[in-house]
Short mmCIF file of C-alpha atoms in Angstrom, two decimals:
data_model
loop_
_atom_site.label_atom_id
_atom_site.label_comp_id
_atom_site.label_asym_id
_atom_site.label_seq_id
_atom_site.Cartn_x
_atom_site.Cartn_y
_atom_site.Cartn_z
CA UNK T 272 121.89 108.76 109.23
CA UNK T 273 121.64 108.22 105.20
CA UNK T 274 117.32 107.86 106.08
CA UNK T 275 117.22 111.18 107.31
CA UNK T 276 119.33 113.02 104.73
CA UNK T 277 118.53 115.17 101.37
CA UNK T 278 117.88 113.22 98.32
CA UNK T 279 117.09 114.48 94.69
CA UNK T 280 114.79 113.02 92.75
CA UNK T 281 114.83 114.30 89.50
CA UNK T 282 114.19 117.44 89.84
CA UNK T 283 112.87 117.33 93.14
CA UNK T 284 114.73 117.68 96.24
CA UNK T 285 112.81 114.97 98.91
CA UNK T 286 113.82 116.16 102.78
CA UNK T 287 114.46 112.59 103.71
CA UNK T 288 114.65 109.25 102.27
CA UNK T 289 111.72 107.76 103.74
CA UNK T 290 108.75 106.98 101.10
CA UNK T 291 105.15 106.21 101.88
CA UNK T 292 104.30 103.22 100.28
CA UNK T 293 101.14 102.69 97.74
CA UNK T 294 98.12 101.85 100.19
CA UNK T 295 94.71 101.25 99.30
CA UNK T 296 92.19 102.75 101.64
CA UNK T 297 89.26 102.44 100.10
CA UNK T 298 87.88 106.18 101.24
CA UNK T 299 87.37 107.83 97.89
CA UNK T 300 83.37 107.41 97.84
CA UNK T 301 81.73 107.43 94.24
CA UNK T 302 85.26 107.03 93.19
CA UNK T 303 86.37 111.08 93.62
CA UNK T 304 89.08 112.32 96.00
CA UNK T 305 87.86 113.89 98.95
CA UNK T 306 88.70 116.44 101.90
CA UNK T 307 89.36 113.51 104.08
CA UNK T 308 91.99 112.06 101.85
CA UNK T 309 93.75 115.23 101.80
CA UNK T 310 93.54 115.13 105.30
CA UNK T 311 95.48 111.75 105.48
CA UNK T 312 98.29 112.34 103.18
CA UNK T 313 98.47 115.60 104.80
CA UNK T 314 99.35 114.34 107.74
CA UNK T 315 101.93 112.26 106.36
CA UNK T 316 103.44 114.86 104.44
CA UNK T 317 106.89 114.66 106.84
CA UNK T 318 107.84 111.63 104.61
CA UNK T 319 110.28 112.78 101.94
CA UNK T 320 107.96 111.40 98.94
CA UNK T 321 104.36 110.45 99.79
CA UNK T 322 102.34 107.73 96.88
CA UNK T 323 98.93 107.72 96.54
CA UNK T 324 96.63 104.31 97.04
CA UNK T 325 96.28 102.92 93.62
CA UNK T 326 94.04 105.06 91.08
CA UNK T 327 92.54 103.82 88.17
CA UNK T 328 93.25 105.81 84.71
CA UNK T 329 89.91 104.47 83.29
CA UNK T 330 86.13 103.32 84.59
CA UNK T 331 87.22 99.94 83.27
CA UNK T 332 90.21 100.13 85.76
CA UNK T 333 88.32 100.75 89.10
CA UNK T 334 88.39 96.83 90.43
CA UNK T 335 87.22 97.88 94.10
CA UNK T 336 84.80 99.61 95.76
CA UNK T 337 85.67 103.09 96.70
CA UNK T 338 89.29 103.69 94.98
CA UNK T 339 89.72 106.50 93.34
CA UNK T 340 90.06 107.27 89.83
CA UNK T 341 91.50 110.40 87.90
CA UNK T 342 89.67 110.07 84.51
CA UNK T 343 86.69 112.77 85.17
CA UNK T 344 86.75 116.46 86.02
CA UNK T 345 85.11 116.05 89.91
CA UNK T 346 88.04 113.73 90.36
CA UNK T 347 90.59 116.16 89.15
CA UNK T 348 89.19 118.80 91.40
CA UNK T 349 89.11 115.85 94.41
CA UNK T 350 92.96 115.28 94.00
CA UNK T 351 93.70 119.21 93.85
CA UNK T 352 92.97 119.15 97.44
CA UNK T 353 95.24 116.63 98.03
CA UNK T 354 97.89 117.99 96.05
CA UNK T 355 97.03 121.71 97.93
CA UNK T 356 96.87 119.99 101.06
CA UNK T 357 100.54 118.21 100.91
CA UNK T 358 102.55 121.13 99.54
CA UNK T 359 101.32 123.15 101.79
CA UNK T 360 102.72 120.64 104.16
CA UNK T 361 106.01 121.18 101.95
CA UNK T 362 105.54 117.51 100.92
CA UNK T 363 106.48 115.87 97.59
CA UNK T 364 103.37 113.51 96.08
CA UNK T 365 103.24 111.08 93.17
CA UNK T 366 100.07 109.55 92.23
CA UNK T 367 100.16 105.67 91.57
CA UNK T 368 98.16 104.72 88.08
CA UNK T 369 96.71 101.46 89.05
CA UNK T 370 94.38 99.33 86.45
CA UNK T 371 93.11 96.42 88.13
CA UNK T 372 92.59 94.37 84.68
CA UNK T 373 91.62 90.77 85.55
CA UNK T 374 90.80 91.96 89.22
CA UNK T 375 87.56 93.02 89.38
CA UNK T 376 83.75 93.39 89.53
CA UNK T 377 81.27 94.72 87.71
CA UNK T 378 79.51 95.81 90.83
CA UNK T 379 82.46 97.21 91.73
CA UNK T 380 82.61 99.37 88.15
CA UNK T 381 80.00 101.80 86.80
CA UNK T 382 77.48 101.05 83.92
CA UNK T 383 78.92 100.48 80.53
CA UNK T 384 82.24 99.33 81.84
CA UNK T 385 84.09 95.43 80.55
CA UNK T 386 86.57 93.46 82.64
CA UNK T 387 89.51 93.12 80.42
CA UNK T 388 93.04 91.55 80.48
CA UNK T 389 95.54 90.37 78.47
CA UNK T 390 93.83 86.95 78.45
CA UNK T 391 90.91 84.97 79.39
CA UNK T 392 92.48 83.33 82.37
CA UNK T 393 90.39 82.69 85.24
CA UNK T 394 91.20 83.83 88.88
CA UNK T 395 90.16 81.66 91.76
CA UNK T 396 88.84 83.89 94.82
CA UNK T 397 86.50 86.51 95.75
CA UNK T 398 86.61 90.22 95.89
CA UNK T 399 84.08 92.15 98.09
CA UNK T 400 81.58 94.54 97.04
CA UNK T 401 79.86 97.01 99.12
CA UNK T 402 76.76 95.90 96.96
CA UNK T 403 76.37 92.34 97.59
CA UNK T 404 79.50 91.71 100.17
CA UNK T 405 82.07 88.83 98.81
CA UNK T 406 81.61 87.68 94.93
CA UNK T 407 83.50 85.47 92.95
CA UNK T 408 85.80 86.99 90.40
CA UNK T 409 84.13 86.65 86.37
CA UNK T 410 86.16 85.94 83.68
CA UNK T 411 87.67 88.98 81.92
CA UNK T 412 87.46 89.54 78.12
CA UNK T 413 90.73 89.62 75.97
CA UNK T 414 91.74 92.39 75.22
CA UNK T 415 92.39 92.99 71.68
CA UNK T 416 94.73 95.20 69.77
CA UNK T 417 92.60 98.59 69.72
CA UNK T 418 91.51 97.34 73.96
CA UNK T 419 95.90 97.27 74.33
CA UNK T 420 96.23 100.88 72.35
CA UNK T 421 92.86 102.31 74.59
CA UNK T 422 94.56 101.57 77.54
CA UNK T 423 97.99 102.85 76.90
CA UNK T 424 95.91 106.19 76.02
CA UNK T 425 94.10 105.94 79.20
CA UNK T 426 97.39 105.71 80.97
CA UNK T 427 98.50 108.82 79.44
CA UNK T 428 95.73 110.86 79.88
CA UNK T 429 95.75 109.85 83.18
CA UNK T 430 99.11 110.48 83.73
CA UNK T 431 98.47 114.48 82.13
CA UNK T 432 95.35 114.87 84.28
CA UNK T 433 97.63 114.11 87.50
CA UNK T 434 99.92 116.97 86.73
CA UNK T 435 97.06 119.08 86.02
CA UNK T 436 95.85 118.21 89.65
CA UNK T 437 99.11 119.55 91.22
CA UNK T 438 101.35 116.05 91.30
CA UNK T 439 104.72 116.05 91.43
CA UNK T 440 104.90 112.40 89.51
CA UNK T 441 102.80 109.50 88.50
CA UNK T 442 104.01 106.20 89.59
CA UNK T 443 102.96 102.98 87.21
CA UNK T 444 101.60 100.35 88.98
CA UNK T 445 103.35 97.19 86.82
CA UNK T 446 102.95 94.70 90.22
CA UNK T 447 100.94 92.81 92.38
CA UNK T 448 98.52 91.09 89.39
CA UNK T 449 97.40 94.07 87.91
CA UNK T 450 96.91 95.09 84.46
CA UNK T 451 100.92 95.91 83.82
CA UNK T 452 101.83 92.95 85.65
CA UNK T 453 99.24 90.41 83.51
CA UNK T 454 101.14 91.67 80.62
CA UNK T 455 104.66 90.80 82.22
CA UNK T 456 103.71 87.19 83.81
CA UNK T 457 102.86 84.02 80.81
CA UNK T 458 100.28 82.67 83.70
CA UNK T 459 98.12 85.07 82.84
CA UNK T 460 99.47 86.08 79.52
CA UNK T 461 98.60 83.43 76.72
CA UNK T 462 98.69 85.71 73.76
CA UNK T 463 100.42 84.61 70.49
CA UNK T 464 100.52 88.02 68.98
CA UNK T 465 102.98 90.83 69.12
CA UNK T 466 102.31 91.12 73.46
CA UNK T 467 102.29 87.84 74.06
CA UNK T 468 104.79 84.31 73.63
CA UNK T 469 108.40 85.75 73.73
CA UNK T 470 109.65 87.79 76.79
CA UNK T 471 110.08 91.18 74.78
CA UNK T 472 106.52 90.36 73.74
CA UNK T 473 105.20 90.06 77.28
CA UNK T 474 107.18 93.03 78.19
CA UNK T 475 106.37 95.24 75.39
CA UNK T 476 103.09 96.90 77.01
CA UNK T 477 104.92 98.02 80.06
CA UNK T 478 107.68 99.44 78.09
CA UNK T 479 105.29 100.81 75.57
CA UNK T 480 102.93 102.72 78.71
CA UNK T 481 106.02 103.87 80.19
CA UNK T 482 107.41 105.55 76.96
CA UNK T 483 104.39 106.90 76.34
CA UNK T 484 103.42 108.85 79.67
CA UNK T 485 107.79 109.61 79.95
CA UNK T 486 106.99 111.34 76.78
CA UNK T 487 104.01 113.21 77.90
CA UNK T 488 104.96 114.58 81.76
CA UNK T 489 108.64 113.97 81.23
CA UNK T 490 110.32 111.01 82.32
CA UNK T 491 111.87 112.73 85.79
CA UNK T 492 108.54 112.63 86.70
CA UNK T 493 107.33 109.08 85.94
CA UNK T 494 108.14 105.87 88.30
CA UNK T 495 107.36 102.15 88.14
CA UNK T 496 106.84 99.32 90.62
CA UNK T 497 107.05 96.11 89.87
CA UNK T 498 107.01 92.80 91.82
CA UNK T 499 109.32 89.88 90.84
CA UNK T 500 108.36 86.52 92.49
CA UNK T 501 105.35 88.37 93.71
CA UNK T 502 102.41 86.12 93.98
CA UNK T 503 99.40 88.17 94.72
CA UNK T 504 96.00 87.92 92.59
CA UNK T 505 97.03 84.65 91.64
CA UNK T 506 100.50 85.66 90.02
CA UNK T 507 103.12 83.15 90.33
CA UNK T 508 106.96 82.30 89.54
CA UNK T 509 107.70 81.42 85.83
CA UNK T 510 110.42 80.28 83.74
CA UNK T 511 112.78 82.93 82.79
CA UNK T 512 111.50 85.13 85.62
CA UNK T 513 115.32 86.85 85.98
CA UNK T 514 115.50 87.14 82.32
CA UNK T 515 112.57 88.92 82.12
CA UNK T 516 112.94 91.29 84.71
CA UNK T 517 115.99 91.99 83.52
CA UNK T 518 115.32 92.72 79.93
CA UNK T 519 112.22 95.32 81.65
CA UNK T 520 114.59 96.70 84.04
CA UNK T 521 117.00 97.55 80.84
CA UNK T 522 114.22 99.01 79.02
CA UNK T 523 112.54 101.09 81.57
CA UNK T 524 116.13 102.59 82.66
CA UNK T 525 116.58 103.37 78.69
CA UNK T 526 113.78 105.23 78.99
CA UNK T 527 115.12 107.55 81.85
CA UNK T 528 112.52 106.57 84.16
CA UNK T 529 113.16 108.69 87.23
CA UNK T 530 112.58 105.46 89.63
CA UNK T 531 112.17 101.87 90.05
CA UNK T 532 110.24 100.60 93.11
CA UNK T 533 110.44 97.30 94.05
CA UNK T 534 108.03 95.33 95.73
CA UNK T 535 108.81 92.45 98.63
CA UNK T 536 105.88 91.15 100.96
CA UNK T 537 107.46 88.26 101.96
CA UNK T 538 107.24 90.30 105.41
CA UNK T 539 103.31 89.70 104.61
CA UNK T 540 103.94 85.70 103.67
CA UNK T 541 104.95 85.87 100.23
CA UNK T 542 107.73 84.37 98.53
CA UNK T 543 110.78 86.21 98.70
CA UNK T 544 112.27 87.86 96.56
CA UNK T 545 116.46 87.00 95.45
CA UNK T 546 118.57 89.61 96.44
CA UNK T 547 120.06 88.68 93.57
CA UNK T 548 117.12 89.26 91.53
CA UNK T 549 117.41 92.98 92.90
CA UNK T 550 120.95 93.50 92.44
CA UNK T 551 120.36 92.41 88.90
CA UNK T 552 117.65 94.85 88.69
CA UNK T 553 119.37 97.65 90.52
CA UNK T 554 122.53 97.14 88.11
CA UNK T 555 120.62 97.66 85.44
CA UNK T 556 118.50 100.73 86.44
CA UNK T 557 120.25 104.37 86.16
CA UNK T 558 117.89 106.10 87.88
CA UNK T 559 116.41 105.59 91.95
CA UNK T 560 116.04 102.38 93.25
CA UNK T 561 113.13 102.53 96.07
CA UNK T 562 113.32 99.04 98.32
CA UNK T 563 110.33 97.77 99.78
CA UNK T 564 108.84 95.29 102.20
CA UNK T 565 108.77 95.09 106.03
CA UNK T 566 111.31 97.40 107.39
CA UNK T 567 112.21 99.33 109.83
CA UNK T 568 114.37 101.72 110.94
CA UNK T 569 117.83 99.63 111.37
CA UNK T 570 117.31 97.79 108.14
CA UNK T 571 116.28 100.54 106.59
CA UNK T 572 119.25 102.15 106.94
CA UNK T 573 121.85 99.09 106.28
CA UNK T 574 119.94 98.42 103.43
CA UNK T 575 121.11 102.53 101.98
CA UNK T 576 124.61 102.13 103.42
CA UNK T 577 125.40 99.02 101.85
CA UNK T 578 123.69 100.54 98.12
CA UNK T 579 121.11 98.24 97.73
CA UNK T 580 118.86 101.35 97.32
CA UNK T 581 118.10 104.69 97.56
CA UNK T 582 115.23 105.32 98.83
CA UNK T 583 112.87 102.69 101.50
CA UNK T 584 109.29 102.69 101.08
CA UNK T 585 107.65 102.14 104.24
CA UNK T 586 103.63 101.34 104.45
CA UNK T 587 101.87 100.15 107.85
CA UNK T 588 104.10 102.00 109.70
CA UNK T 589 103.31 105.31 107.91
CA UNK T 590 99.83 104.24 107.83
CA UNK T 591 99.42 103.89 111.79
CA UNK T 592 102.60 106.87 112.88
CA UNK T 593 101.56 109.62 110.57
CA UNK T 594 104.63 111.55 112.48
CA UNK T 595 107.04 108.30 111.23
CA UNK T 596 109.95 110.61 110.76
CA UNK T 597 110.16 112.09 114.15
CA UNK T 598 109.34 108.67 115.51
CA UNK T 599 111.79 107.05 113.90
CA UNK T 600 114.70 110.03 114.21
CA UNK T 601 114.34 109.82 117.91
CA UNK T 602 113.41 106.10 118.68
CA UNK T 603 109.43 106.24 119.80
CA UNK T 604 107.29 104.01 120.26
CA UNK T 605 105.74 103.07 117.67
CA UNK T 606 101.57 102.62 116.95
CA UNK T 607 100.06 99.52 115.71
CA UNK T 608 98.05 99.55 112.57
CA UNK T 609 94.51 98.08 113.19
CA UNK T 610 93.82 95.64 110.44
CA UNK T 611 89.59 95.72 111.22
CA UNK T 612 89.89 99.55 109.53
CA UNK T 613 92.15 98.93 106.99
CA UNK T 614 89.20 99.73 104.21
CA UNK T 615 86.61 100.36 105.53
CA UNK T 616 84.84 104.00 104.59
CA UNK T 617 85.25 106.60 106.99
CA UNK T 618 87.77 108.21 109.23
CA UNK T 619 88.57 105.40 111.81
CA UNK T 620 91.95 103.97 111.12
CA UNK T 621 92.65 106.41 108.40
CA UNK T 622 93.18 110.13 109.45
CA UNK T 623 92.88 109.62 113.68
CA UNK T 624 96.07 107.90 114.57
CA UNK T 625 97.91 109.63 117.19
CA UNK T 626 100.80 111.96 116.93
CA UNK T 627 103.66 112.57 119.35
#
């Protein structure tokens, strides 16, 4: 079977085509990588290309409690064990660069730290905080021109500090409402300067992070996911959605980006996403195309027969079946994930599912 087989990623060679999807879990206490991270992705290290939870490039990034970041030397060292602990598991690891812009807390952040986004759009809802429990989301300050040029900076240095730490890869996070994705979507861009209005405009800070950390680490090692249609942190459908994906998709595969990863949760409730959306997308990108969203095994594998990708991401699945590959190569029974643990702090639901 085509999920099972050899499959070279850049320069990598991944042992199967099965990729853990980006989870947050919420475990990294004071925001540094610990030994019972490295346990988890340890464990999980059977998967032919394993991506971290989403970690934030800057203090101003780090939206919830207990995600990691990879800005500071004790997190460095935190993420070396990681790193240590998957390769030594002869696993392949990218780290996912996640800045949660509009979606945030200050109780969440540390002192000295400002909300920002690419506008001053309000998000209905409330995140929780391990400080005061559930709080309503404030209203994030513009970013200006020097805030846009800090961040793409952050992203890079970032990006340099992972493959100090022992990554193979850093994946942008350009989905699911954050930072990237605020850029990318007019209902929560409203600029009307050079990253705002027009859809090269709107698209011009992804493409200009992306350039920027290809040209640092070397673009066979640097991914992006993005989420058409997606509708999470109060993201929405817009007019010229195809267009613009397209144009991105275009620009990102000029840039020899070694993957595109493409997000679907309408197994989760949210709108789908056109296949014809991701055959546009997949036409226009040269490099891997990872799918995404609720499968399993049989789709899985229609879905790489038939082209539409390359590689399939799988998340709860890998989550609660550490051992998916040998669970899924000889048709066991599969564990259920247990929502209750999903973030909570320690290892329960995180590093003692079962094994065959």
């Amino acid at each position: 079977m085509k999920l099972f087989e050899p499959y070279n990623l850049g320069t990598l060679t991944l042992k199967n085509r099965i990729v853990m999807a980006p989870m947050t879990r919420c475990r990294a206490l004071n925001n540094i990588p610990n030994a019972l991270m490295a346990t988890y992705y340890a464990q999980r290290a059977s998967a032919g290309l394993l991506i971290t939870e989403g970690t934030s490039p800057s203090p101003n990034g780090l939206g919830y409690a207990r995600i990691p970041g990879i800005y500071s030397e004790q997190q460095l060292e935190g993420w070396k064990k990681v790193t240590e602990a998957v390769h030594e598991e002869n696993g392949k690891i990218f780290i996912q660069l996640m800045h949660t812009g509009r979606v945030s807390h200050p109780d969440n952040m540390p002192d000295g730290t400002t909300i920002i986004a690419p506008s001053a759009v309000p998000l209905d809802g409330e995140m929780y905080t391990d400080q005061n429990g559930m709080q309503a989301y404030p209203l994030a300050k513009e970013m200006d021109l020097q805030d846009i040029e800090t961040a793409k900076n952050e992203y890079v240095q970032a990006a340099k500090n992972a493959i100090e730490a022992g990554f193979d890869g850093v994946e942008l996070h350009g989905a699911n409402g954050y930072l990237i994705d605020q850029f990318i979507n007019p209902i929560t861009n409203k600029r009307n300067d050079s990253h705002g209005g027009s859809i090269p405009n709107r698209n011009r800070f992804p493409l200009e992070v992306a350039k920027a950390v290809a040209e640092a680490i070397g673009a066979d090692r640097t991914g992006i996911r993005l989420s058409p249609y997606g509708a999470f942190n109060g993201m929405g459908s817009f007019e010229g959605i195809d267009e613009a994906y397209s144009e991105l998709t275009q620009g990102l595969s000029d840039l020899g980006l070694v993957y595109l990863h493409v997000v679907d949760h309408s197994a989760l409730g949210a709108p789908e996403v056109p296949q014809q959306t991701k055959a546009t997308m997949r036409k226009a990108f040269s490099g891997t195309f990872i799918l995404s969203g609720g499968y399993d095994k049989e789709r899985a594998e229609t879905d790489l027969e038939s082209g539409k990708g390359d590689l399939v991401a799988f998340g709860r699945p890998l989550l609660a079946n550490p051992d998916l590959t040998k669970r899924l190569e000889e048709d066991l029974q599969l564990n259920e994930p247990d929502q209750n643990t999903f973030y909570t702090a320690d290892e329960n639901g995180y590093t003692d599912y079962s094994f065959v």
